[in-house]
Amino acid sequence: EVQLVESGGGLVQPGGSQRLSCAASGFTFSSYAMSWVRQAPGKGLEWVSAISGGGGSTYFADSVKGRFTMSRDTSKNTLFLQMNSLRAEDTAVYYCAKVGAGWVHDYWGQGTLVTVSS
Amino acid sequence: EIVMTQSPATLSMSPGDRATLSCRASQSVSSNLAWYQQKPGQAPRLLIYGASTRATGIPARFSGSVSGTEFTLAISSLQSEDFAVYYCQQYNNWPLTFGGGTKVEIK
C-alpha cells in the first residue's frame, strides 16, 4: 500500500525558513517522480514543485522559484521541500504526491500546514 | 502558463442526478488532463487521467471526455459520497496547472 506522510509544518515568521519532509513507503521510491502541491485555506490546488525519479531534474512554479528547493534521499525514501524567504501568501497545506503516468498525481499524503505569520 | 478554467463554480444536484463538469484549457494540452476529487479535510484523489482513463478503483459512473480544449467529467448517477470538489489538472506543459475547482453540492 502506498503511503506518504508529510511532516515539518508549523508557524513561521515572514522571511523565515521551513523544511518539509515526506516519508514514502509501499512503492519503489527511486523509480517515481514526486511533487509538492499546496492549498491555501479555503482555496484551490496549486502545484509548487516536482522532482524526477533520480532527482536530477527539478521544476518549480514561478511563485516559489528562487526561494524553494526540492530534493530526495532515496536511501531513506524521503522527499524534502526547503522553503526560504517565506511570505504570508505561502500559508497553505502542503501535500506531497507520487507521480504516476505522465505527471499525474496518483497518490497523495494527508498534508502538513505551514502558516507564515508574525 | 496554461490557464485551466472550470465551470460552473458550484453545481447543486440531487442524488441520482447526472452531473456534468467542464474544464477548458487556454491552449492545447492534448489529452494530458487529469481529474481529482477532494472531500472536506481530505487529500485529493485521482479519478481520471489521459482525459478519459479511470484510475484504479474508480467506479464506472465517472467518465471523462475531451473535445479540442474542452474537457468534461460526467458522473452518471450521483451517490452521496460524490458530493465534493472536483479539480482538473493539465500535465502537457510546465508549469503544471490546476483549474479553480467545481463544488458539487446537495440541492
Coordinates of N, CA and C in Angstrom, one line a residue:
Chain A
E1 N 0.8 -1.2 0.0 CA 0.0 0.0 0.0 C 0.9 1.2 0.0
V2 N 0.6 2.1 -0.9 CA 1.4 3.4 -1.0 C 1.0 4.3 0.2
Q3 N 2.0 4.8 0.9 CA 1.8 5.7 2.0 C 2.8 6.9 1.8
L4 N 2.2 8.1 2.0 CA 3.0 9.3 2.0 C 2.6 10.1 3.3
V5 N 3.7 10.4 4.1 CA 3.4 11.1 5.3 C 4.3 12.3 5.4
E6 N 3.6 13.5 5.4 CA 4.3 14.7 5.4 C 4.5 15.2 6.9
S7 N 5.6 15.9 7.1 CA 5.9 16.5 8.4 C 6.7 17.8 8.2
G8 N 6.8 18.5 9.3 CA 7.6 19.7 9.3 C 6.8 21.0 9.2
G9 N 5.5 21.0 9.1 CA 4.7 22.2 9.1 C 4.7 22.9 10.4
G10 N 4.2 24.1 10.4 CA 4.1 24.9 11.7 C 4.0 26.3 11.4
L11 N 4.2 27.1 12.4 CA 4.1 28.6 12.3 C 5.5 29.1 12.1
V12 N 5.7 30.0 11.1 CA 7.0 30.6 10.8 C 6.8 32.0 10.5
Q13 N 7.7 32.8 10.9 CA 7.6 34.3 10.6 C 7.9 34.6 9.2
P14 N 7.4 35.7 8.7 CA 7.7 36.2 7.4 C 9.2 36.4 7.2
G15 N 9.7 35.9 6.1 CA 11.2 35.9 5.8 C 11.9 34.7 6.4
G16 N 11.2 33.9 7.1 CA 11.9 32.7 7.7 C 11.9 31.5 6.8
S17 N 12.4 30.4 7.3 CA 12.6 29.2 6.5 C 11.9 28.0 7.2
Q18 N 11.6 27.1 6.4 CA 10.9 25.8 6.9 C 11.3 24.7 6.0
R19 N 11.5 23.5 6.6 CA 11.8 22.3 5.7 C 10.7 21.3 5.9
L20 N 10.1 20.9 4.9 CA 9.1 19.9 4.9 C 9.7 18.6 4.5
S21 N 9.2 17.5 5.1 CA 9.6 16.1 4.7 C 8.4 15.3 4.3
C22 N 8.6 14.3 3.5 CA 7.6 13.4 3.1 C 8.2 12.0 3.1
A23 N 7.7 11.2 4.0 CA 8.2 9.8 4.1 C 7.3 8.9 3.2
A24 N 8.0 8.2 2.3 CA 7.2 7.4 1.4 C 7.5 5.9 1.6
S25 N 6.4 5.1 1.4 CA 6.5 3.7 1.5 C 5.5 3.0 0.6
G26 N 5.7 1.7 0.4 CA 4.8 0.9 -0.4 C 5.0 0.9 -1.9
F27 N 6.1 1.6 -2.3 CA 6.5 1.6 -3.7 C 8.0 1.8 -3.8
T28 N 8.6 1.6 -5.0 CA 10.0 1.8 -5.3 C 10.2 3.3 -5.4
F29 N 10.6 3.9 -4.4 CA 10.7 5.4 -4.3 C 11.5 6.0 -5.4
S30 N 12.7 5.4 -5.7 CA 13.6 6.0 -6.6 C 13.1 5.9 -8.1
S31 N 12.1 5.1 -8.3 CA 11.6 4.9 -9.7 C 10.5 5.9 -10.1
Y32 N 10.1 6.8 -9.2 CA 9.0 7.7 -9.5 C 9.3 9.1 -9.2
A33 N 8.8 10.0 -10.1 CA 8.9 11.4 -9.8 C 7.9 11.7 -8.6
M34 N 8.1 12.8 -8.0 CA 7.3 13.3 -6.9 C 7.0 14.8 -7.1
S35 N 5.9 15.2 -6.4 CA 5.5 16.6 -6.5 C 5.2 17.1 -5.1
W36 N 5.2 18.4 -5.0 CA 4.5 19.1 -3.9 C 3.4 20.0 -4.5
V37 N 2.3 19.9 -3.8 CA 1.1 20.7 -4.2 C 0.6 21.3 -3.0
R38 N 0.2 22.6 -3.0 CA -0.3 23.3 -1.9 C -1.7 23.8 -2.0
Q39 N -2.3 24.1 -0.9 CA -3.7 24.6 -0.9 C -3.9 25.6 0.2
A40 N -4.0 26.8 -0.2 CA -4.2 27.9 0.8 C -5.6 27.7 1.4
P41 N -5.8 28.2 2.7 CA -7.1 28.0 3.4 C -8.3 28.4 2.5
G42 N -9.2 27.5 2.3 CA -10.4 27.8 1.5 C -10.2 28.0 0.0
K43 N -9.0 27.7 -0.5 CA -8.7 27.9 -1.9 C -8.5 26.6 -2.6
G44 N -8.1 26.7 -3.9 CA -7.9 25.5 -4.7 C -6.5 25.0 -4.6
L45 N -6.2 24.1 -5.5 CA -4.9 23.4 -5.5 C -3.9 24.2 -6.4
E46 N -2.7 24.3 -5.9 CA -1.6 25.0 -6.7 C -0.4 24.1 -6.7
W47 N 0.1 23.7 -7.8 CA 1.3 22.9 -7.9 C 2.5 23.8 -7.6
V48 N 3.4 23.2 -6.8 CA 4.5 24.0 -6.3 C 5.8 23.6 -6.9
S49 N 6.1 22.3 -6.9 CA 7.4 21.8 -7.4 C 7.3 20.3 -7.7
A50 N 8.3 19.8 -8.5 CA 8.4 18.4 -8.8 C 9.8 18.0 -9.0
I51 N 10.1 16.7 -8.8 CA 11.4 16.2 -9.0 C 11.4 14.9 -9.7
S52 N 12.3 14.6 -10.6 CA 12.4 13.4 -11.3 C 12.7 12.2 -10.4
G53 N 12.5 11.0 -10.9 CA 12.8 9.8 -10.0 C 14.2 9.8 -9.5
G54 N 15.2 10.1 -10.4 CA 16.6 10.1 -9.9 C 17.0 11.3 -9.2
G55 N 16.2 12.3 -9.2 CA 16.5 13.6 -8.5 C 17.3 14.6 -9.3
G56 N 17.6 14.2 -10.6 CA 18.4 15.0 -11.4 C 17.7 16.3 -12.0
S57 N 16.4 16.2 -12.0 CA 15.7 17.4 -12.6 C 14.6 17.8 -11.6
T58 N 14.6 19.1 -11.4 CA 13.5 19.7 -10.6 C 12.8 20.8 -11.3
Y59 N 11.6 21.1 -10.9 CA 10.7 22.0 -11.6 C 10.0 22.8 -10.5
F60 N 9.8 24.1 -10.8 CA 9.2 25.0 -9.8 C 8.1 25.9 -10.4
A61 N 7.1 26.2 -9.6 CA 6.2 27.2 -10.0 C 6.9 28.6 -9.9
D62 N 6.5 29.5 -10.8 CA 7.1 30.9 -10.7 C 7.0 31.5 -9.4
S63 N 5.9 31.2 -8.7 CA 5.6 31.8 -7.4 C 6.7 31.4 -6.3
V64 N 7.4 30.4 -6.5 CA 8.3 29.9 -5.5 C 9.8 29.8 -6.0
K65 N 9.9 30.0 -7.3 CA 11.2 29.8 -7.9 C 12.2 30.8 -7.3
G66 N 13.4 30.2 -6.9 CA 14.4 31.0 -6.3 C 14.3 31.0 -4.8
R67 N 13.2 30.6 -4.3 CA 13.0 30.6 -2.8 C 12.9 29.2 -2.2
F68 N 12.3 28.3 -3.0 CA 12.1 26.9 -2.6 C 13.1 26.0 -3.4
T69 N 13.6 25.0 -2.7 CA 14.3 23.9 -3.3 C 13.7 22.5 -2.9
M70 N 13.9 21.6 -3.8 CA 13.3 20.3 -3.6 C 14.4 19.2 -3.8
S71 N 14.4 18.2 -2.9 CA 15.4 17.2 -3.0 C 14.8 15.9 -2.5
R72 N 15.5 14.8 -2.7 CA 15.0 13.5 -2.2 C 16.2 12.7 -1.8
D73 N 16.0 11.8 -0.8 CA 17.0 10.9 -0.2 C 16.5 9.5 -0.5
T74 N 17.0 8.9 -1.5 CA 16.4 7.6 -1.9 C 16.8 6.5 -0.8
S75 N 17.9 6.7 -0.1 CA 18.3 5.8 0.9 C 17.3 5.7 2.1
K76 N 16.6 6.9 2.3 CA 15.6 7.0 3.4 C 14.2 7.1 2.9
N77 N 14.0 7.0 1.6 CA 12.7 7.1 0.9 C 12.0 8.3 1.4
T78 N 12.7 9.4 1.4 CA 12.1 10.7 1.9 C 12.3 11.8 0.9
L79 N 11.3 12.6 0.8 CA 11.2 13.8 -0.1 C 11.3 15.0 0.8
F80 N 12.0 16.1 0.3 CA 12.1 17.3 1.1 C 11.7 18.5 0.3
L81 N 11.2 19.5 1.0 CA 11.0 20.8 0.4 C 11.5 21.9 1.3
Q82 N 12.6 22.5 0.9 CA 13.2 23.6 1.7 C 12.6 24.9 1.2
M83 N 12.0 25.6 2.2 CA 11.3 26.8 1.8 C 12.0 28.0 2.5
N84 N 12.5 28.9 1.8 CA 13.2 30.1 2.3 C 12.4 31.4 2.0
S85 N 12.7 32.4 2.6 CA 12.1 33.8 2.4 C 10.6 33.6 2.3
L86 N 10.1 33.0 3.3 CA 8.6 32.7 3.3 C 7.8 34.0 3.4
R87 N 6.7 34.0 2.8 CA 5.7 35.1 2.7 C 4.4 34.6 3.3
A88 N 3.5 35.6 3.6 CA 2.2 35.3 4.1 C 1.4 34.5 3.1
E89 N 1.6 34.7 1.8 CA 0.9 34.0 0.7 C 1.4 32.6 0.5
D90 N 2.4 32.2 1.3 CA 2.9 30.8 1.2 C 2.1 29.9 2.3
T91 N 1.3 30.6 3.1 CA 0.4 29.9 4.0 C -0.5 28.9 3.3
A92 N -0.4 27.6 3.6 CA -1.2 26.6 2.9 C -0.9 25.2 3.6
V93 N -1.8 24.3 3.2 CA -1.5 22.9 3.5 C -0.6 22.4 2.3
Y94 N 0.5 21.8 2.6 CA 1.4 21.3 1.6 C 1.2 19.8 1.5
Y95 N 0.9 19.3 0.3 CA 0.8 17.9 0.1 C 2.0 17.4 -0.7
C96 N 2.5 16.2 -0.4 CA 3.4 15.6 -1.3 C 2.6 14.5 -2.1
A97 N 2.9 14.3 -3.3 CA 2.2 13.4 -4.2 C 3.2 12.6 -5.0
K98 N 2.8 11.4 -5.2 CA 3.6 10.5 -6.1 C 3.1 10.7 -7.5
V99 N 4.0 10.7 -8.4 CA 3.7 10.9 -9.8 C 3.6 9.6 -10.5
G100 N 2.5 9.4 -11.2 CA 2.3 8.1 -12.0 C 2.6 8.4 -13.5
A101 N 1.7 7.9 -14.3 CA 1.8 8.1 -15.8 C 1.8 9.6 -16.1
G102 N 2.8 10.0 -17.0 CA 2.9 11.4 -17.3 C 3.2 12.2 -16.0
W103 N 2.6 13.3 -15.8 CA 2.8 14.0 -14.5 C 1.5 14.1 -13.8
V104 N 0.9 12.9 -13.6 CA -0.4 12.7 -12.9 C -0.1 12.4 -11.5
H105 N -0.8 13.0 -10.6 CA -0.5 12.7 -9.1 C -1.5 11.6 -8.7
D106 N -0.9 10.4 -8.6 CA -1.8 9.2 -8.3 C -2.0 8.9 -6.9
Y107 N -1.1 9.3 -6.0 CA -1.2 9.1 -4.6 C -0.8 10.4 -3.9
W108 N -1.5 10.7 -2.8 CA -1.3 11.9 -2.1 C -1.1 11.6 -0.6
G109 N -0.3 12.4 0.1 CA -0.3 12.4 1.5 C -1.4 13.2 2.1
Q110 N -1.5 13.2 3.4 CA -2.6 14.0 4.1 C -2.3 15.4 4.3
G111 N -1.1 15.8 4.0 CA -0.7 17.3 4.0 C -0.2 17.7 5.4
T112 N 0.6 18.8 5.3 CA 1.1 19.5 6.5 C 0.9 21.0 6.4
L113 N 0.4 21.6 7.4 CA 0.0 23.0 7.4 C 1.2 23.9 7.7
V114 N 1.5 24.8 6.8 CA 2.5 25.9 7.0 C 1.8 27.2 7.2
T115 N 2.0 27.9 8.3 CA 1.4 29.2 8.5 C 2.5 30.2 8.6
V116 N 2.5 31.2 7.7 CA 3.5 32.3 7.8 C 2.9 33.5 8.3
S117 N 3.3 33.9 9.5 CA 2.6 35.0 10.2 C 3.5 35.5 11.3
S118 N 3.4 36.7 11.6 CA 4.2 37.3 12.7 C 3.4 37.3 14.0
Chain B
E1 N 2.0 30.2 -19.3 CA 1.4 29.3 -18.4 C 0.0 29.0 -19.0
I2 N -0.4 27.7 -19.0 CA -1.7 27.3 -19.4 C -2.7 27.5 -18.3
V3 N -3.8 28.2 -18.6 CA -4.8 28.5 -17.6 C -5.9 27.5 -17.8
M4 N -6.3 26.9 -16.7 CA -7.4 25.9 -16.8 C -8.6 26.5 -16.1
T5 N -9.7 26.6 -16.8 CA -10.9 27.3 -16.3 C -12.1 26.3 -16.2
Q6 N -12.5 26.1 -14.9 CA -13.6 25.1 -14.6 C -14.9 25.8 -14.5
S7 N -15.9 25.2 -14.9 CA -17.3 25.7 -14.8 C -18.3 24.6 -14.6
P8 N -19.4 24.8 -13.9 CA -19.6 26.0 -13.1 C -18.7 26.0 -11.8
A9 N -18.7 27.0 -11.0 CA -18.0 27.0 -9.8 C -18.7 26.1 -8.8
T10 N -20.1 26.1 -8.8 CA -20.9 25.3 -7.9 C -22.0 24.6 -8.8
L11 N -22.2 23.4 -8.5 CA -23.3 22.6 -9.1 C -24.2 22.0 -8.0
S12 N -25.4 22.4 -8.0 CA -26.4 22.0 -7.0 C -27.2 20.8 -7.6
M13 N -27.0 19.6 -7.1 CA -27.6 18.5 -7.7 C -28.3 17.6 -6.6
S14 N -29.1 16.7 -7.0 CA -29.7 15.7 -6.1 C -29.1 14.4 -6.3
P15 N -29.1 13.5 -5.3 CA -28.7 12.1 -5.5 C -29.4 11.5 -6.6
G16 N -28.7 10.8 -7.5 CA -29.3 10.1 -8.6 C -29.2 10.9 -9.9
D17 N -29.0 12.2 -9.8 CA -28.8 13.1 -11.0 C -27.5 12.8 -11.7
R18 N -27.5 13.2 -13.0 CA -26.3 13.1 -13.8 C -25.6 14.5 -13.7
A19 N -24.4 14.5 -13.4 CA -23.6 15.8 -13.2 C -22.6 15.9 -14.4
T20 N -22.5 17.1 -14.9 CA -21.5 17.3 -16.0 C -20.7 18.5 -15.6
L21 N -19.4 18.3 -15.5 CA -18.4 19.4 -15.1 C -17.5 19.7 -16.3
S22 N -17.2 20.9 -16.4 CA -16.4 21.4 -17.6 C -15.1 21.9 -17.1
C23 N -14.1 21.7 -18.0 CA -12.7 22.3 -17.8 C -12.2 22.7 -19.1
R24 N -11.8 23.9 -19.3 CA -11.3 24.4 -20.5 C -9.9 24.9 -20.4
A25 N -9.0 24.5 -21.3 CA -7.6 24.9 -21.3 C -7.4 26.1 -22.3
S26 N -6.5 27.0 -21.9 CA -6.3 28.2 -22.6 C -5.5 27.9 -23.9
Q27 N -4.9 26.7 -24.0 CA -4.3 26.2 -25.3 C -4.3 24.7 -25.2
S28 N -3.9 24.1 -26.3 CA -3.9 22.7 -26.4 C -3.1 22.0 -25.4
V29 N -3.7 21.0 -24.7 CA -2.9 20.2 -23.8 C -3.0 18.7 -24.2
S30 N -3.4 18.5 -25.5 CA -3.6 17.2 -26.0 C -4.6 16.4 -25.1
S31 N -4.3 15.2 -24.7 CA -5.2 14.5 -23.7 C -4.5 14.4 -22.4
N32 N -3.6 15.3 -22.1 CA -2.8 15.3 -20.8 C -3.6 16.0 -19.8
L33 N -4.7 15.5 -19.4 CA -5.6 16.1 -18.4 C -6.1 15.1 -17.4
A34 N -6.0 15.5 -16.1 CA -6.4 14.6 -15.1 C -7.5 15.3 -14.3
W35 N -8.4 14.5 -13.6 CA -9.4 15.0 -12.7 C -9.2 14.4 -11.3
Y36 N -9.4 15.2 -10.3 CA -9.3 14.8 -8.9 C -10.6 15.2 -8.2
Q37 N -10.8 14.4 -7.1 CA -11.9 14.7 -6.2 C -11.3 15.0 -4.9
Q38 N -11.9 16.0 -4.2 CA -11.4 16.3 -2.9 C -12.6 16.5 -2.0
K39 N -12.7 15.8 -0.9 CA -13.7 16.0 0.2 C -13.1 16.8 1.3
P40 N -14.0 17.5 2.1 CA -13.5 18.4 3.1 C -12.6 17.6 4.1
G41 N -11.4 18.3 4.4 CA -10.5 17.7 5.3 C -9.6 16.6 4.8
Q42 N -9.8 16.3 3.5 CA -9.1 15.1 2.9 C -8.2 15.6 1.8
A43 N -7.2 14.7 1.5 CA -6.3 15.0 0.3 C -7.1 14.7 -1.0
P44 N -6.7 15.3 -2.1 CA -7.3 14.9 -3.3 C -7.1 13.5 -3.7
R45 N -8.0 13.0 -4.5 CA -7.9 11.6 -5.0 C -8.0 11.6 -6.5
L46 N -7.1 10.9 -7.2 CA -7.1 10.8 -8.6 C -8.3 10.0 -9.1
L47 N -9.1 10.6 -10.1 CA -10.2 10.0 -10.7 C -9.9 9.5 -12.1
I48 N -9.4 10.4 -12.9 CA -9.3 10.2 -14.3 C -8.0 10.8 -14.8
Y49 N -7.3 10.1 -15.7 CA -6.1 10.7 -16.3 C -6.2 10.4 -17.8
G50 N -5.3 11.0 -18.6 CA -5.4 10.9 -20.0 C -6.7 11.3 -20.6
A51 N -7.4 12.2 -19.9 CA -8.7 12.8 -20.2 C -9.8 11.8 -20.0
S52 N -9.6 10.5 -20.2 CA -10.7 9.6 -20.2 C -10.5 8.2 -19.5
T53 N -9.3 8.0 -19.0 CA -9.0 6.7 -18.3 C -9.2 6.8 -16.8
R54 N -10.1 5.9 -16.3 CA -10.3 5.9 -14.9 C -9.1 5.3 -14.2
A55 N -8.8 6.0 -13.0 CA -7.8 5.5 -12.2 C -8.2 4.2 -11.5
T56 N -7.3 3.5 -10.9 CA -7.6 2.2 -10.2 C -8.6 2.4 -9.1
G57 N -9.7 1.6 -9.2 CA -10.7 1.6 -8.1 C -11.8 2.6 -8.3
I58 N -11.7 3.4 -9.4 CA -12.7 4.4 -9.6 C -14.0 3.8 -10.2
P59 N -15.2 4.1 -9.7 CA -16.4 3.5 -10.2 C -16.7 3.9 -11.6
A60 N -17.4 3.1 -12.4 CA -17.7 3.3 -13.8 C -18.6 4.5 -14.0
R61 N -19.3 5.0 -12.9 CA -20.2 6.1 -13.1 C -19.4 7.4 -13.4
F62 N -18.1 7.4 -13.2 CA -17.2 8.5 -13.5 C -16.7 8.3 -14.9
S63 N -16.8 9.3 -15.8 CA -16.3 9.2 -17.1 C -15.7 10.6 -17.5
G64 N -14.7 10.5 -18.4 CA -14.1 11.8 -18.9 C -14.1 11.8 -20.4
S65 N -14.2 13.0 -20.9 CA -14.1 13.1 -22.4 C -13.5 14.4 -22.8
V66 N -13.1 14.5 -24.0 CA -12.5 15.8 -24.5 C -13.0 16.1 -25.9
S67 N -13.1 17.4 -26.1 CA -13.3 17.9 -27.5 C -12.5 19.2 -27.6
G68 N -11.4 19.0 -28.4 CA -10.4 20.1 -28.5 C -9.8 20.5 -27.2
T69 N -10.1 21.7 -26.7 CA -9.5 22.1 -25.4 C -10.6 22.1 -24.3
E70 N -11.7 21.5 -24.6 CA -12.8 21.4 -23.6 C -12.9 20.0 -23.1
F71 N -12.7 19.9 -21.8 CA -12.8 18.6 -21.1 C -14.0 18.5 -20.3
T72 N -14.6 17.3 -20.2 CA -15.8 17.1 -19.4 C -15.6 15.9 -18.5
L73 N -16.0 16.1 -17.2 CA -16.1 15.0 -16.3 C -17.6 14.7 -16.1
A74 N -18.1 13.5 -16.3 CA -19.5 13.2 -16.1 C -19.6 12.2 -14.9
I75 N -20.6 12.4 -14.1 CA -20.9 11.4 -13.1 C -22.4 11.0 -13.4
S76 N -22.5 9.7 -13.7 CA -23.8 9.3 -14.3 C -25.0 9.3 -13.4
S77 N -24.7 9.0 -12.1 CA -25.8 9.0 -11.1 C -25.2 9.3 -9.8
L78 N -25.4 10.5 -9.3 CA -24.7 10.9 -8.1 C -25.0 10.1 -6.9
Q79 N -24.0 9.6 -6.2 CA -24.1 9.0 -4.9 C -23.8 10.0 -3.8
S80 N -24.2 9.7 -2.6 CA -24.0 10.6 -1.5 C -22.5 10.9 -1.4
E81 N -21.6 9.9 -1.6 CA -20.2 10.1 -1.4 C -19.5 10.9 -2.6
D82 N -20.3 11.3 -3.6 CA -19.8 12.0 -4.7 C -19.8 13.5 -4.5
F83 N -20.5 14.0 -3.5 CA -20.6 15.4 -3.2 C -19.3 15.9 -2.7
A84 N -18.6 16.7 -3.4 CA -17.2 17.0 -3.2 C -16.8 18.2 -4.1
V85 N -15.5 18.5 -4.1 CA -15.0 19.5 -5.0 C -14.1 18.7 -6.0
Y86 N -14.2 19.1 -7.3 CA -13.5 18.4 -8.4 C -12.6 19.4 -9.0
Y87 N -11.3 18.9 -9.3 CA -10.3 19.8 -9.9 C -9.8 19.1 -11.2
C88 N -9.5 19.9 -12.2 CA -8.8 19.3 -13.3 C -7.4 19.8 -13.3
Q89 N -6.5 19.1 -13.9 CA -5.1 19.5 -13.9 C -4.5 19.1 -15.3
Q90 N -3.8 20.0 -15.9 CA -3.1 19.7 -17.2 C -1.6 19.3 -16.9
Y91 N -1.1 18.4 -17.6 CA 0.3 18.0 -17.4 C 1.0 17.9 -18.8
N92 N 0.5 18.7 -19.7 CA 1.2 18.8 -21.0 C 2.3 19.7 -21.0
N93 N 2.3 20.8 -20.2 CA 3.3 21.8 -20.2 C 3.7 22.2 -18.8
W94 N 4.9 22.6 -18.6 CA 5.3 23.3 -17.4 C 5.0 24.7 -17.4
P95 N 4.5 25.3 -16.3 CA 4.2 24.6 -15.0 C 2.9 23.8 -15.1
L96 N 2.8 22.8 -14.3 CA 1.6 22.0 -14.1 C 0.6 23.0 -13.6
T97 N -0.7 23.0 -14.1 CA -1.7 23.9 -13.6 C -3.0 23.2 -13.3
F98 N -3.7 23.6 -12.3 CA -5.0 23.1 -11.9 C -6.0 24.2 -12.2
G99 N -7.2 23.7 -12.4 CA -8.4 24.5 -12.5 C -8.8 25.0 -11.1
G100 N -9.7 25.9 -11.1 CA -10.1 26.5 -9.8 C -11.1 25.6 -9.0
G101 N -11.6 24.6 -9.6 CA -12.5 23.6 -8.9 C -14.0 23.9 -9.2
T102 N -14.7 22.8 -9.1 CA -16.2 22.8 -9.2 C -16.7 22.1 -7.9
K103 N -17.5 22.8 -7.2 CA -18.1 22.1 -6.0 C -19.4 21.5 -6.4
V104 N -19.6 20.2 -6.1 CA -20.8 19.6 -6.4 C -21.5 19.4 -5.0
E105 N -22.6 20.2 -4.8 CA -23.3 20.2 -3.5 C -24.7 19.6 -3.7
I106 N -25.2 19.2 -2.5 CA -26.5 18.6 -2.5 C -27.6 19.8 -2.6
K107 N -28.5 19.6 -3.5 CA -29.6 20.6 -3.8 C -30.6 20.5 -2.6

